[in-house]
């Protein structure tokens, strides 16, 4: 746990697939926070300020933050080992959507 929040994977799936309105990010966050109902997490994409300010504000309530790390040619610019040997760190991976020119995201696992 981290500040009383269980960070593990409780799988949720995207329920809104409309271009630029989809809720894949919401499903990822709900999965990572083990939220019983995906609707208990806002669809950050709908926020007029943009998804990132809305997501940071929501995460701040539980003393968490979202760190966006860009890749260069599909790789990190630096070595990364978050999980201890045999451990797992979950993350959100974003890339091209299979449904258009916008992005899609999924929960990923970094194994130690």
mmCIF file of N, CA and C in Angstrom:
data_model
loop_
_atom_site.group_PDB
_atom_site.id
_atom_site.type_symbol
_atom_site.label_atom_id
_atom_site.label_comp_id
_atom_site.label_asym_id
_atom_site.label_seq_id
_atom_site.Cartn_x
_atom_site.Cartn_y
_atom_site.Cartn_z
ATOM 1 N N UNK A 1 0.842 -1.187 0.000
ATOM 2 C CA UNK A 1 0.000 0.000 0.000
ATOM 3 C C UNK A 1 0.878 1.237 0.000
ATOM 4 N N UNK A 2 0.337 2.318 -0.459
ATOM 5 C CA UNK A 2 1.003 3.613 -0.440
ATOM 6 C C UNK A 2 -0.023 4.627 0.033
ATOM 7 N N UNK A 3 0.167 5.154 1.227
ATOM 8 C CA UNK A 3 -0.781 6.113 1.790
ATOM 9 C C UNK A 3 -2.198 5.552 1.831
ATOM 10 N N UNK A 4 -2.331 4.281 2.151
ATOM 11 C CA UNK A 4 -3.647 3.674 2.259
ATOM 12 C C UNK A 4 -4.267 3.254 0.940
ATOM 13 N N UNK A 5 -3.602 3.479 -0.171
ATOM 14 C CA UNK A 5 -4.129 3.094 -1.480
ATOM 15 C C UNK A 5 -3.442 1.811 -1.907
ATOM 16 N N UNK A 6 -4.220 0.828 -2.266
ATOM 17 C CA UNK A 6 -3.663 -0.438 -2.726
ATOM 18 C C UNK A 6 -3.295 -0.289 -4.193
ATOM 19 N N UNK A 7 -2.013 -0.346 -4.485
ATOM 20 C CA UNK A 7 -1.560 -0.223 -5.867
ATOM 21 C C UNK A 7 -1.310 -1.615 -6.428
ATOM 22 N N UNK A 8 -2.311 -2.170 -7.048
ATOM 23 C CA UNK A 8 -2.184 -3.461 -7.705
ATOM 24 C C UNK A 8 -3.162 -3.480 -8.864
ATOM 25 N N UNK A 9 -3.101 -4.491 -9.632
ATOM 26 C CA UNK A 9 -3.920 -4.513 -10.839
ATOM 27 C C UNK A 9 -5.239 -5.233 -10.602
ATOM 28 N N UNK A 10 -6.326 -4.500 -10.693
ATOM 29 C CA UNK A 10 -7.693 -5.013 -10.694
ATOM 30 C C UNK A 10 -8.219 -4.640 -12.075
ATOM 31 N N UNK A 11 -8.169 -5.536 -13.040
ATOM 32 C CA UNK A 11 -8.396 -5.154 -14.438
ATOM 33 C C UNK A 11 -9.745 -4.502 -14.734
ATOM 34 N N UNK A 12 -9.679 -3.369 -15.365
ATOM 35 C CA UNK A 12 -10.851 -2.683 -15.913
ATOM 36 C C UNK A 12 -10.570 -2.477 -17.390
ATOM 37 N N UNK A 13 -11.624 -2.394 -18.154
ATOM 38 C CA UNK A 13 -11.479 -2.176 -19.587
ATOM 39 C C UNK A 13 -12.122 -0.859 -19.983
ATOM 40 N N UNK A 14 -11.629 -0.295 -21.036
ATOM 41 C CA UNK A 14 -12.168 0.935 -21.593
ATOM 42 C C UNK A 14 -13.639 0.713 -21.938
ATOM 43 N N UNK A 15 -14.496 1.694 -21.574
ATOM 44 C CA UNK A 15 -15.923 1.589 -21.888
ATOM 45 C C UNK A 15 -16.353 2.633 -22.912
ATOM 46 N N UNK A 16 -15.565 3.695 -23.062
ATOM 47 C CA UNK A 16 -15.849 4.749 -24.042
ATOM 48 C C UNK A 16 -14.740 4.691 -25.086
ATOM 49 N N UNK A 17 -15.095 4.499 -26.349
ATOM 50 C CA UNK A 17 -14.069 4.361 -27.388
ATOM 51 C C UNK A 17 -14.123 5.465 -28.437
ATOM 52 N N UNK A 18 -14.960 6.476 -28.230
ATOM 53 C CA UNK A 18 -15.050 7.573 -29.199
ATOM 54 C C UNK A 18 -13.704 8.292 -29.284
ATOM 55 N N UNK A 19 -13.251 8.632 -30.508
ATOM 56 C CA UNK A 19 -11.969 9.330 -30.664
ATOM 57 C C UNK A 19 -11.908 10.599 -29.809
ATOM 58 N N UNK A 20 -10.801 10.748 -29.109
ATOM 59 C CA UNK A 20 -10.512 11.896 -28.253
ATOM 60 C C UNK A 20 -11.495 12.058 -27.098
ATOM 61 N N UNK A 21 -12.306 11.056 -26.823
ATOM 62 C CA UNK A 21 -13.216 11.053 -25.674
ATOM 63 C C UNK A 21 -13.109 9.742 -24.904
ATOM 64 N N UNK A 22 -12.281 8.824 -25.392
ATOM 65 C CA UNK A 22 -12.169 7.502 -24.793
ATOM 66 C C UNK A 22 -11.711 7.541 -23.346
ATOM 67 N N UNK A 23 -11.974 6.457 -22.637
ATOM 68 C CA UNK A 23 -11.613 6.426 -21.218
ATOM 69 C C UNK A 23 -10.590 5.342 -20.882
ATOM 70 N N UNK A 24 -9.669 5.083 -21.798
ATOM 71 C CA UNK A 24 -8.616 4.100 -21.521
ATOM 72 C C UNK A 24 -7.755 4.537 -20.337
ATOM 73 N N UNK A 25 -7.446 5.829 -20.244
ATOM 74 C CA UNK A 25 -6.648 6.320 -19.117
ATOM 75 C C UNK A 25 -7.392 6.100 -17.809
ATOM 76 N N UNK A 26 -8.681 6.401 -17.801
ATOM 77 C CA UNK A 26 -9.488 6.178 -16.599
ATOM 78 C C UNK A 26 -9.467 4.696 -16.218
ATOM 79 N N UNK A 27 -9.600 3.809 -17.195
ATOM 80 C CA UNK A 27 -9.576 2.370 -16.919
ATOM 81 C C UNK A 27 -8.225 1.941 -16.347
ATOM 82 N N UNK A 28 -7.142 2.519 -16.864
ATOM 83 C CA UNK A 28 -5.803 2.205 -16.339
ATOM 84 C C UNK A 28 -5.664 2.651 -14.887
ATOM 85 N N UNK A 29 -6.078 3.878 -14.601
ATOM 86 C CA UNK A 29 -5.983 4.400 -13.228
ATOM 87 C C UNK A 29 -6.856 3.564 -12.290
ATOM 88 N N UNK A 30 -8.080 3.259 -12.697
ATOM 89 C CA UNK A 30 -8.972 2.441 -11.870
ATOM 90 C C UNK A 30 -8.362 1.063 -11.621
ATOM 91 N N UNK A 31 -7.709 0.503 -12.626
ATOM 92 C CA UNK A 31 -7.060 -0.802 -12.472
ATOM 93 C C UNK A 31 -5.912 -0.736 -11.479
ATOM 94 N N UNK A 32 -5.067 0.267 -11.621
ATOM 95 C CA UNK A 32 -3.898 0.386 -10.742
ATOM 96 C C UNK A 32 -4.285 0.669 -9.295
ATOM 97 N N UNK A 33 -5.372 1.414 -9.095
ATOM 98 C CA UNK A 33 -5.804 1.759 -7.746
ATOM 99 C C UNK A 33 -6.814 0.760 -7.183
ATOM 100 N N UNK A 34 -7.034 -0.340 -7.920
ATOM 101 C CA UNK A 34 -7.935 -1.390 -7.452
ATOM 102 C C UNK A 34 -9.329 -0.840 -7.153
ATOM 103 N N UNK A 35 -9.798 0.066 -7.980
ATOM 104 C CA UNK A 35 -11.113 0.680 -7.809
ATOM 105 C C UNK A 35 -12.184 -0.309 -8.267
ATOM 106 N N UNK A 36 -13.172 -0.604 -7.412
ATOM 107 C CA UNK A 36 -14.177 -1.597 -7.787
ATOM 108 C C UNK A 36 -14.969 -1.240 -9.053
ATOM 109 N N UNK A 37 -15.284 0.034 -9.233
ATOM 110 C CA UNK A 37 -16.078 0.463 -10.388
ATOM 111 C C UNK A 37 -15.323 1.556 -11.133
ATOM 112 N N UNK A 38 -15.062 1.343 -12.407
ATOM 113 C CA UNK A 38 -14.309 2.313 -13.216
ATOM 114 C C UNK A 38 -14.981 3.686 -13.196
ATOM 115 N N UNK A 39 -16.300 3.722 -13.005
ATOM 116 C CA UNK A 39 -17.018 5.007 -12.984
ATOM 117 C C UNK A 39 -16.718 5.835 -11.737
ATOM 118 N N UNK A 40 -16.029 5.238 -10.758
ATOM 119 C CA UNK A 40 -15.616 5.994 -9.571
ATOM 120 C C UNK A 40 -14.392 6.868 -9.847
ATOM 121 N N UNK A 41 -13.802 6.710 -11.014
ATOM 122 C CA UNK A 41 -12.647 7.508 -11.446
ATOM 123 C C UNK A 41 -13.130 8.415 -12.574
ATOM 124 N N UNK A 42 -12.786 9.714 -12.536
ATOM 125 C CA UNK A 42 -13.236 10.605 -13.616
ATOM 126 C C UNK A 42 -12.614 10.226 -14.963
ATOM 127 N N UNK A 43 -13.307 10.568 -16.034
ATOM 128 C CA UNK A 43 -12.707 10.440 -17.365
ATOM 129 C C UNK A 43 -11.919 11.724 -17.595
ATOM 130 N N UNK A 44 -10.642 11.687 -17.306
ATOM 131 C CA UNK A 44 -9.779 12.866 -17.338
ATOM 132 C C UNK A 44 -9.738 13.525 -18.714
ATOM 133 N N UNK A 45 -9.991 12.762 -19.759
ATOM 134 C CA UNK A 45 -9.973 13.285 -21.127
ATOM 135 C C UNK A 45 -11.073 14.324 -21.324
ATOM 136 N N UNK A 46 -12.167 14.220 -20.576
ATOM 137 C CA UNK A 46 -13.290 15.159 -20.703
ATOM 138 C C UNK A 46 -13.026 16.516 -20.065
ATOM 139 N N UNK A 47 -12.006 16.625 -19.237
ATOM 140 C CA UNK A 47 -11.763 17.880 -18.514
ATOM 141 C C UNK A 47 -11.322 18.976 -19.478
ATOM 142 N N UNK A 48 -11.964 20.152 -19.449
ATOM 143 C CA UNK A 48 -11.602 21.236 -20.376
ATOM 144 C C UNK A 48 -10.178 21.767 -20.178
ATOM 145 N N UNK A 49 -9.574 21.528 -19.016
ATOM 146 C CA UNK A 49 -8.188 21.968 -18.778
ATOM 147 C C UNK A 49 -7.188 21.037 -19.445
ATOM 148 N N UNK A 50 -7.640 19.868 -19.866
ATOM 149 C CA UNK A 50 -6.756 18.837 -20.394
ATOM 150 C C UNK A 50 -6.662 17.703 -19.386
ATOM 151 N N UNK A 51 -6.256 16.531 -19.877
ATOM 152 C CA UNK A 51 -6.239 15.352 -19.006
ATOM 153 C C UNK A 51 -5.202 15.451 -17.894
ATOM 154 N N UNK A 52 -4.041 16.051 -18.178
ATOM 155 C CA UNK A 52 -2.954 16.013 -17.199
ATOM 156 C C UNK A 52 -3.246 16.831 -15.939
ATOM 157 N N UNK A 53 -3.713 18.091 -16.037
ATOM 158 C CA UNK A 53 -4.055 18.811 -14.805
ATOM 159 C C UNK A 53 -5.160 18.101 -14.010
ATOM 160 N N UNK A 54 -6.150 17.562 -14.716
ATOM 161 C CA UNK A 54 -7.244 16.858 -14.038
ATOM 162 C C UNK A 54 -6.733 15.605 -13.336
ATOM 163 N N UNK A 55 -5.877 14.861 -14.003
ATOM 164 C CA UNK A 55 -5.311 13.642 -13.424
ATOM 165 C C UNK A 55 -4.443 13.965 -12.216
ATOM 166 N N UNK A 56 -3.579 14.974 -12.326
ATOM 167 C CA UNK A 56 -2.704 15.346 -11.200
ATOM 168 C C UNK A 56 -3.528 15.782 -9.993
ATOM 169 N N UNK A 57 -4.572 16.568 -10.235
ATOM 170 C CA UNK A 57 -5.427 17.035 -9.142
ATOM 171 C C UNK A 57 -6.102 15.854 -8.441
ATOM 172 N N UNK A 58 -6.592 14.906 -9.215
ATOM 173 C CA UNK A 58 -7.258 13.738 -8.648
ATOM 174 C C UNK A 58 -6.268 12.883 -7.856
ATOM 175 N N UNK A 59 -5.080 12.659 -8.408
ATOM 176 C CA UNK A 59 -4.066 11.844 -7.734
ATOM 177 C C UNK A 59 -3.541 12.507 -6.463
ATOM 178 N N UNK A 60 -3.492 13.829 -6.467
ATOM 179 C CA UNK A 60 -2.968 14.564 -5.311
ATOM 180 C C UNK A 60 -3.778 14.266 -4.048
ATOM 181 N N UNK A 61 -5.046 13.952 -4.195
ATOM 182 C CA UNK A 61 -5.894 13.637 -3.040
ATOM 183 C C UNK A 61 -5.353 12.448 -2.248
ATOM 184 N N UNK A 62 -4.671 11.532 -2.923
ATOM 185 C CA UNK A 62 -4.097 10.364 -2.242
ATOM 186 C C UNK A 62 -2.566 10.445 -2.186
ATOM 187 N N UNK A 63 -2.057 11.664 -2.378
ATOM 188 C CA UNK A 63 -0.616 11.939 -2.312
ATOM 189 C C UNK A 63 0.178 11.162 -3.365
ATOM 190 N N UNK A 64 -0.383 11.068 -4.569
ATOM 191 C CA UNK A 64 0.282 10.450 -5.705
ATOM 192 C C UNK A 64 0.417 11.478 -6.816
ATOM 193 N N UNK A 65 1.229 11.166 -7.792
ATOM 194 C CA UNK A 65 1.409 12.042 -8.951
ATOM 195 C C UNK A 65 1.653 11.178 -10.180
ATOM 196 N N UNK A 66 1.405 11.759 -11.334
ATOM 197 C CA UNK A 66 1.613 11.083 -12.610
ATOM 198 C C UNK A 66 2.875 11.652 -13.230
ATOM 199 N N UNK A 67 3.817 10.801 -13.534
ATOM 200 C CA UNK A 67 5.077 11.221 -14.144
ATOM 201 C C UNK A 67 5.089 10.736 -15.583
ATOM 202 N N UNK A 68 5.128 11.668 -16.501
ATOM 203 C CA UNK A 68 5.132 11.340 -17.925
ATOM 204 C C UNK A 68 6.581 11.322 -18.400
ATOM 205 N N UNK A 69 7.034 10.173 -18.885
ATOM 206 C CA UNK A 69 8.419 10.005 -19.324
ATOM 207 C C UNK A 69 8.419 9.685 -20.821
ATOM 208 N N UNK A 70 8.924 10.601 -21.649
ATOM 209 C CA UNK A 70 8.940 10.337 -23.093
ATOM 210 C C UNK A 70 10.009 9.305 -23.457
ATOM 211 N N UNK A 71 9.734 8.570 -24.512
ATOM 212 C CA UNK A 71 10.684 7.588 -25.030
ATOM 213 C C UNK A 71 11.368 8.153 -26.266
ATOM 214 N N UNK A 72 12.573 7.695 -26.516
ATOM 215 C CA UNK A 72 13.307 8.062 -27.725
ATOM 216 C C UNK A 72 13.504 6.790 -28.532
ATOM 217 N N UNK A 73 12.907 6.742 -29.703
ATOM 218 C CA UNK A 73 12.952 5.545 -30.546
ATOM 219 C C UNK A 73 12.473 4.315 -29.778
ATOM 220 N N UNK A 74 11.420 4.523 -28.979
ATOM 221 C CA UNK A 74 10.822 3.421 -28.236
ATOM 222 C C UNK A 74 11.546 3.008 -26.975
ATOM 223 N N UNK A 75 12.562 3.775 -26.558
ATOM 224 C CA UNK A 75 13.352 3.405 -25.380
ATOM 225 C C UNK A 75 13.517 4.602 -24.449
ATOM 226 N N UNK A 76 13.765 4.308 -23.176
ATOM 227 C CA UNK A 76 14.077 5.358 -22.211
ATOM 228 C C UNK A 76 15.460 5.928 -22.495
ATOM 229 N N UNK A 77 15.675 7.166 -22.101
ATOM 230 C CA UNK A 77 16.979 7.816 -22.267
ATOM 231 C C UNK A 77 17.958 7.397 -21.171
ATOM 232 N N UNK A 78 17.473 6.645 -20.197
ATOM 233 C CA UNK A 78 18.286 6.296 -19.035
ATOM 234 C C UNK A 78 17.890 4.902 -18.556
ATOM 235 N N UNK A 79 18.783 4.214 -17.838
ATOM 236 C CA UNK A 79 18.413 2.895 -17.309
ATOM 237 C C UNK A 79 17.383 3.051 -16.195
ATOM 238 N N UNK A 80 16.507 2.093 -16.081
ATOM 239 C CA UNK A 80 15.449 2.178 -15.081
ATOM 240 C C UNK A 80 15.236 0.823 -14.436
ATOM 241 N N UNK A 81 15.282 0.801 -13.127
ATOM 242 C CA UNK A 81 14.921 -0.400 -12.388
ATOM 243 C C UNK A 81 14.151 0.053 -11.162
ATOM 244 N N UNK A 82 12.835 -0.016 -11.249
ATOM 245 C CA UNK A 82 11.983 0.405 -10.147
ATOM 246 C C UNK A 82 11.687 -0.735 -9.186
ATOM 247 N N UNK A 83 11.519 -1.920 -9.713
ATOM 248 C CA UNK A 83 11.168 -3.068 -8.886
ATOM 249 C C UNK A 83 12.425 -3.749 -8.355
ATOM 250 N N UNK A 84 12.327 -4.236 -7.126
ATOM 251 C CA UNK A 84 13.424 -5.031 -6.576
ATOM 252 C C UNK A 84 13.455 -6.358 -7.318
ATOM 253 N N UNK A 85 14.547 -7.078 -7.193
ATOM 254 C CA UNK A 85 14.679 -8.373 -7.870
ATOM 255 C C UNK A 85 13.459 -9.235 -7.567
ATOM 256 N N UNK A 86 12.816 -9.712 -8.603
ATOM 257 C CA UNK A 86 11.624 -10.534 -8.446
ATOM 258 C C UNK A 86 10.347 -9.743 -8.233
ATOM 259 N N UNK A 87 10.458 -8.428 -8.049
ATOM 260 C CA UNK A 87 9.285 -7.588 -7.822
ATOM 261 C C UNK A 87 8.697 -7.061 -9.121
ATOM 262 N N UNK A 88 7.610 -6.343 -8.984
ATOM 263 C CA UNK A 88 6.915 -5.787 -10.143
ATOM 264 C C UNK A 88 6.536 -4.341 -9.858
ATOM 265 N N UNK A 89 6.725 -3.475 -10.831
ATOM 266 C CA UNK A 89 6.237 -2.105 -10.780
ATOM 267 C C UNK A 89 5.273 -1.938 -11.949
ATOM 268 N N UNK A 90 4.077 -1.453 -11.660
ATOM 269 C CA UNK A 90 3.100 -1.220 -12.717
ATOM 270 C C UNK A 90 3.250 0.195 -13.252
ATOM 271 N N UNK A 91 2.905 0.371 -14.513
ATOM 272 C CA UNK A 91 2.983 1.686 -15.141
ATOM 273 C C UNK A 91 1.880 1.786 -16.190
ATOM 274 N N UNK A 92 1.755 2.943 -16.788
ATOM 275 C CA UNK A 92 0.814 3.141 -17.887
ATOM 276 C C UNK A 92 1.633 3.415 -19.134
ATOM 277 N N UNK A 93 1.399 2.626 -20.161
ATOM 278 C CA UNK A 93 2.090 2.786 -21.442
ATOM 279 C C UNK A 93 1.128 3.421 -22.432
ATOM 280 N N UNK A 94 1.590 4.420 -23.162
ATOM 281 C CA UNK A 94 0.755 5.090 -24.164
ATOM 282 C C UNK A 94 1.401 4.967 -25.532
ATOM 283 N N UNK A 95 0.567 4.871 -26.528
ATOM 284 C CA UNK A 95 1.049 4.777 -27.900
ATOM 285 C C UNK A 95 -0.093 5.038 -28.858
ATOM 286 N N UNK A 96 0.134 4.822 -30.144
ATOM 287 C CA UNK A 96 -0.916 5.069 -31.138
ATOM 288 C C UNK A 96 -2.147 4.191 -30.877
ATOM 289 N N UNK A 97 -3.307 4.768 -31.059
ATOM 290 C CA UNK A 97 -4.551 4.030 -30.888
ATOM 291 C C UNK A 97 -4.817 3.138 -32.090
ATOM 292 N N UNK A 98 -5.415 1.980 -31.855
ATOM 293 C CA UNK A 98 -5.815 1.145 -32.987
ATOM 294 C C UNK A 98 -7.054 1.701 -33.694
ATOM 295 N N UNK A 99 -7.660 2.761 -33.122
ATOM 296 C CA UNK A 99 -8.901 3.305 -33.664
ATOM 297 C C UNK A 99 -8.774 4.698 -34.267
ATOM 298 N N UNK A 100 -7.570 5.172 -34.516
ATOM 299 C CA UNK A 100 -7.443 6.501 -35.109
ATOM 300 C C UNK A 100 -6.094 7.127 -34.836
ATOM 301 N N UNK A 101 -6.014 8.437 -35.053
ATOM 302 C CA UNK A 101 -4.733 9.143 -34.933
ATOM 303 C C UNK A 101 -4.476 9.675 -33.525
ATOM 304 N N UNK A 102 -5.279 9.308 -32.558
ATOM 305 C CA UNK A 102 -5.071 9.725 -31.170
ATOM 306 C C UNK A 102 -4.312 8.627 -30.420
ATOM 307 N N UNK A 103 -4.041 8.864 -29.134
ATOM 308 C CA UNK A 103 -3.293 7.882 -28.341
ATOM 309 C C UNK A 103 -4.228 6.937 -27.599
ATOM 310 N N UNK A 104 -3.661 5.821 -27.209
ATOM 311 C CA UNK A 104 -4.345 4.811 -26.404
ATOM 312 C C UNK A 104 -3.374 4.426 -25.294
ATOM 313 N N UNK A 105 -3.875 3.952 -24.159
ATOM 314 C CA UNK A 105 -2.965 3.525 -23.097
ATOM 315 C C UNK A 105 -3.438 2.221 -22.476
ATOM 316 N N UNK A 106 -2.477 1.535 -21.894
ATOM 317 C CA UNK A 106 -2.709 0.247 -21.238
ATOM 318 C C UNK A 106 -1.837 0.178 -19.987
ATOM 319 N N UNK A 107 -2.176 -0.719 -19.081
ATOM 320 C CA UNK A 107 -1.343 -0.958 -17.903
ATOM 321 C C UNK A 107 -0.185 -1.856 -18.328
ATOM 322 N N UNK A 108 1.025 -1.473 -17.918
ATOM 323 C CA UNK A 108 2.214 -2.261 -18.208
ATOM 324 C C UNK A 108 2.869 -2.719 -16.917
ATOM 325 N N UNK A 109 3.781 -3.662 -17.033
ATOM 326 C CA UNK A 109 4.503 -4.217 -15.886
ATOM 327 C C UNK A 109 5.991 -4.114 -16.131
ATOM 328 N N UNK A 110 6.726 -3.610 -15.138
ATOM 329 C CA UNK A 110 8.188 -3.612 -15.178
ATOM 330 C C UNK A 110 8.629 -4.640 -14.145
ATOM 331 N N UNK A 111 9.298 -5.674 -14.588
ATOM 332 C CA UNK A 111 9.742 -6.729 -13.669
ATOM 333 C C UNK A 111 11.170 -6.464 -13.228
ATOM 334 N N UNK A 112 11.428 -6.706 -11.935
ATOM 335 C CA UNK A 112 12.752 -6.486 -11.380
ATOM 336 C C UNK A 112 13.655 -7.671 -11.543
#
